[in-house]
């Protein structure tokens, strides 16, 4: 069991691959844990050092008291890199993980060499929307929200034909309330438009063509903001690394090759 000790929480981490390999750090979406990358990682080139972590209140990590700020979540990722002694990382962020990646790249350009933003934006939704979700989860938990969230996460064919679909629902609904609403608060308060506009490192932006959480037009606008290529992943919702791991892995592999120097 690998972990990172923060002042108010222990975070579960996974650090795999050769110590001298190119470092790739993954940050996953709201309501998922580091297992969301399992299928994708198996398809990436050999020889990479692959680092994953569970956000506060997700997976095996502690749930410190909500609300969280985006600055706090960025500090967690920063502490992870410093703890492991890695620099020049390629950071791959999905949804809220993409916000964390944008924030880390702006704060610590010495740590982040290249950035892949997946199904995310510089600003996601409104504070009113997120505050309403926080209130609903505080009142009724995550279980009642599961079906609506799954419709945004996955396409109808995936939901209707894939036996493992129920397990992704379980992952969401078993997330701690404190961790979920804490991260909702971080998203509600995050507008990274100006810092993302100022990024100069290589960036690529990916999005499932049927994403119902961060629709393609929203994600495309963030790509334009930082002058990054935008790639649509066919037949995928909000979590392409689960629904279309082969296509997603190929796009990531191509980006790694282009930014190898």
XYZ file of C-alpha atoms in Angstrom:
261
model
C 0.000 0.000 0.000
C 1.448 3.346 -1.062
C 0.302 6.593 0.487
C 1.060 10.286 0.820
C 0.677 11.974 4.188
C -0.807 15.464 4.014
C -1.389 17.670 7.076
C -5.059 16.703 7.283
C -5.365 13.495 5.249
C -3.645 10.374 3.993
C -3.938 9.972 0.226
C -3.757 6.613 -1.506
C -1.273 6.607 -4.386
C 0.044 4.105 -6.909
C 3.518 4.505 -8.424
C 4.351 1.881 -11.046
C 6.969 1.357 -13.710
C 10.725 1.987 -13.934
C 12.083 4.767 -11.744
C 13.931 6.240 -14.713
C 10.957 6.082 -17.081
C 9.117 9.085 -18.437
C 6.725 10.203 -15.693
C 2.996 10.336 -16.373
C 0.685 11.495 -13.574
C -3.050 10.799 -13.765
C -5.825 12.670 -11.940
C -9.313 11.197 -12.217
C -12.822 12.556 -12.250
C -15.368 13.389 -9.571
C -16.889 10.229 -8.111
C -14.196 7.849 -9.384
C -10.944 6.492 -8.007
C -7.608 5.597 -9.584
C -9.004 2.353 -11.026
C -10.673 4.443 -13.739
C -7.317 4.336 -15.571
C -6.726 0.555 -15.375
C -7.746 -0.395 -18.923
C -5.990 2.603 -20.445
C -2.692 2.047 -18.661
C -2.446 -1.509 -19.968
C -2.465 -0.072 -23.525
C 0.219 2.604 -23.090
C 3.846 2.147 -24.191
C 6.131 0.139 -21.943
C 8.791 1.876 -19.900
C 6.670 4.705 -18.494
C 6.562 5.573 -14.810
C 2.830 5.782 -14.114
C 1.607 7.625 -11.012
C -2.013 7.721 -9.885
C -3.761 8.928 -6.742
C -7.171 8.989 -5.112
C -8.450 12.483 -4.384
C -9.613 13.300 -0.882
C -12.708 11.304 0.004
C -12.372 9.082 -3.075
C -11.141 5.512 -3.262
C -8.942 4.675 -0.276
C -7.968 8.261 0.566
C -9.124 10.020 3.706
C -12.066 12.374 3.492
C -11.042 15.561 5.244
C -13.912 17.908 6.175
C -15.550 19.707 3.247
C -15.512 22.160 1.564
C -12.295 21.846 -0.435
C -10.752 24.522 -2.641
C -9.107 23.961 -6.005
C -5.938 25.382 -4.488
C -5.988 22.582 -1.894
C -6.439 19.880 -4.535
C -3.624 21.384 -6.602
C -1.445 21.393 -3.485
C -2.168 17.680 -3.038
C -0.915 16.976 -6.575
C 2.089 19.239 -6.012
C 2.917 17.425 -2.759
C 2.621 14.095 -4.551
C 5.209 15.095 -7.147
C 7.540 16.568 -4.544
C 7.156 13.500 -2.306
C 8.108 11.162 -5.150
C 10.842 13.487 -6.406
C 9.506 13.703 -9.949
C 9.684 16.618 -12.368
C 8.980 17.163 -16.050
C 5.829 15.108 -15.734
C 3.165 14.660 -18.352
C -0.039 15.303 -16.421
C -3.273 13.702 -17.637
C -6.389 15.095 -15.963
C -9.961 13.913 -16.428
C -12.803 16.300 -15.493
C -11.905 17.756 -12.068
C -8.527 16.105 -12.630
C -8.125 18.390 -15.625
C -8.775 21.417 -13.438
C -6.114 20.139 -11.051
C -3.713 19.710 -13.981
C -4.345 23.227 -15.258
C -3.783 24.641 -11.787
C -0.600 22.646 -11.224
C 0.851 23.567 -14.617
C 0.248 27.259 -13.899
C 1.636 27.113 -10.358
C 4.599 24.783 -10.890
C 5.871 24.906 -14.468
C 9.029 23.203 -13.193
C 6.960 20.098 -12.441
C 4.754 19.822 -15.514
C 6.326 19.301 -18.941
C 3.163 18.580 -20.903
C -0.560 18.411 -20.218
C -3.450 16.323 -21.506
C -6.870 17.686 -20.583
C -9.670 15.168 -20.942
C -13.381 16.023 -20.743
C -12.747 19.151 -18.705
C -12.658 22.935 -18.994
C -11.110 26.010 -17.409
C -14.478 26.623 -15.745
C -17.125 23.917 -15.340
C -20.714 24.927 -14.655
C -21.828 27.621 -12.227
C -21.537 28.016 -8.485
C -25.343 27.848 -8.249
C -25.436 24.506 -10.064
C -22.736 22.979 -7.877
C -24.243 24.351 -4.671
C -27.573 22.779 -5.603
C -25.833 19.449 -6.122
C -24.041 19.769 -2.807
C -27.373 20.371 -1.056
C -28.969 17.386 -2.810
C -26.119 15.035 -1.882
C -26.083 16.280 1.702
C -29.801 15.563 1.932
C -30.138 12.282 0.094
C -26.681 10.857 -0.592
C -25.315 9.824 -3.967
C -27.502 6.802 -4.671
C -30.541 8.751 -5.961
C -28.318 10.749 -8.312
C -26.620 7.683 -9.780
C -28.831 7.102 -12.854
C -28.685 10.718 -14.048
C -24.921 10.895 -13.566
C -24.396 7.591 -15.396
C -26.321 8.953 -18.390
C -23.798 11.778 -18.633
C -20.817 9.518 -18.056
C -21.553 6.730 -20.545
C -23.320 6.295 -23.868
C -26.553 4.293 -24.066
C -24.905 1.246 -25.736
C -22.345 1.020 -22.928
C -25.005 1.335 -20.234
C -27.245 -1.239 -21.897
C -24.764 -3.904 -22.969
C -21.689 -3.849 -20.731
C -21.899 -6.152 -17.737
C -19.416 -4.066 -15.742
C -21.587 -0.958 -15.986
C -23.100 -1.680 -12.551
C -19.623 -1.597 -11.033
C -19.048 1.961 -12.233
C -22.329 2.933 -10.617
C -21.066 1.333 -7.404
C -17.829 3.317 -7.612
C -19.772 6.563 -7.811
C -22.358 5.844 -5.139
C -19.808 4.493 -2.660
C -17.750 7.674 -2.808
C -17.872 9.419 0.561
C -20.355 12.270 0.790
C -17.699 14.486 2.364
C -15.239 13.835 -0.454
C -17.836 14.285 -3.172
C -19.307 17.541 -1.894
C -15.852 18.791 -0.976
C -14.746 18.385 -4.584
C -18.023 19.898 -5.836
C -17.183 22.988 -3.804
C -13.711 23.106 -5.355
C -15.198 23.010 -8.860
C -17.788 25.636 -7.931
C -15.068 28.067 -6.916
C -12.686 27.397 -9.795
C -12.325 29.699 -12.773
C -8.917 29.054 -14.313
C -9.581 30.957 -17.525
C -6.771 33.481 -17.210
C -4.086 31.123 -15.897
C -4.959 28.510 -18.525
C -4.880 31.155 -21.258
C -1.306 31.938 -20.179
C -0.021 28.337 -20.391
C 2.873 27.870 -22.806
C 3.650 24.171 -22.378
C 2.417 21.531 -24.861
C -1.274 20.796 -24.259
C -3.702 18.440 -25.955
C -7.429 18.364 -25.222
C -9.591 15.247 -25.601
C -13.344 14.774 -25.240
C -15.903 12.028 -25.710
C -18.267 13.011 -28.499
C -21.303 12.239 -26.312
C -20.050 13.713 -23.039
C -23.049 14.932 -21.047
C -21.061 16.408 -18.145
C -18.575 18.603 -20.012
C -20.050 18.791 -23.535
C -17.657 18.924 -26.498
C -18.275 22.613 -27.219
C -17.240 23.530 -23.666
C -14.110 21.399 -23.860
C -13.299 22.727 -27.350
C -13.434 26.282 -25.997
C -10.777 25.437 -23.417
C -8.589 23.967 -26.147
C -8.911 27.231 -28.055
C -8.098 29.166 -24.887
C -4.646 27.606 -24.646
C -4.096 27.078 -28.402
C -4.184 23.302 -28.027
C -5.275 20.626 -30.491
C -8.767 19.281 -29.800
C -9.589 15.618 -30.415
C -13.060 14.098 -30.287
C -13.255 10.456 -29.215
C -16.150 8.741 -31.012
C -18.795 6.751 -29.154
C -17.749 7.929 -25.703
C -19.304 9.910 -22.892
C -17.533 11.662 -20.025
C -15.034 8.891 -19.278
C -13.417 7.839 -22.565
C -10.600 5.978 -20.804
C -13.229 3.451 -19.677
C -15.567 3.455 -22.659
C -12.986 3.723 -25.468
C -9.635 2.819 -23.890
C -7.938 1.822 -27.162
C -8.752 5.076 -28.978
C -7.862 7.140 -25.908
C -4.576 5.295 -25.388
C -3.605 5.864 -29.024
C -4.193 9.612 -28.746
C -2.139 9.739 -25.550
C 0.643 7.644 -27.090
C 0.799 9.957 -30.116
C 1.044 12.984 -27.801
C 3.802 11.342 -25.744
C 5.763 10.691 -28.932
C 5.355 14.280 -30.123
C 6.524 15.684 -26.774
C 9.332 13.201 -26.109
C 12.211 15.661 -26.449
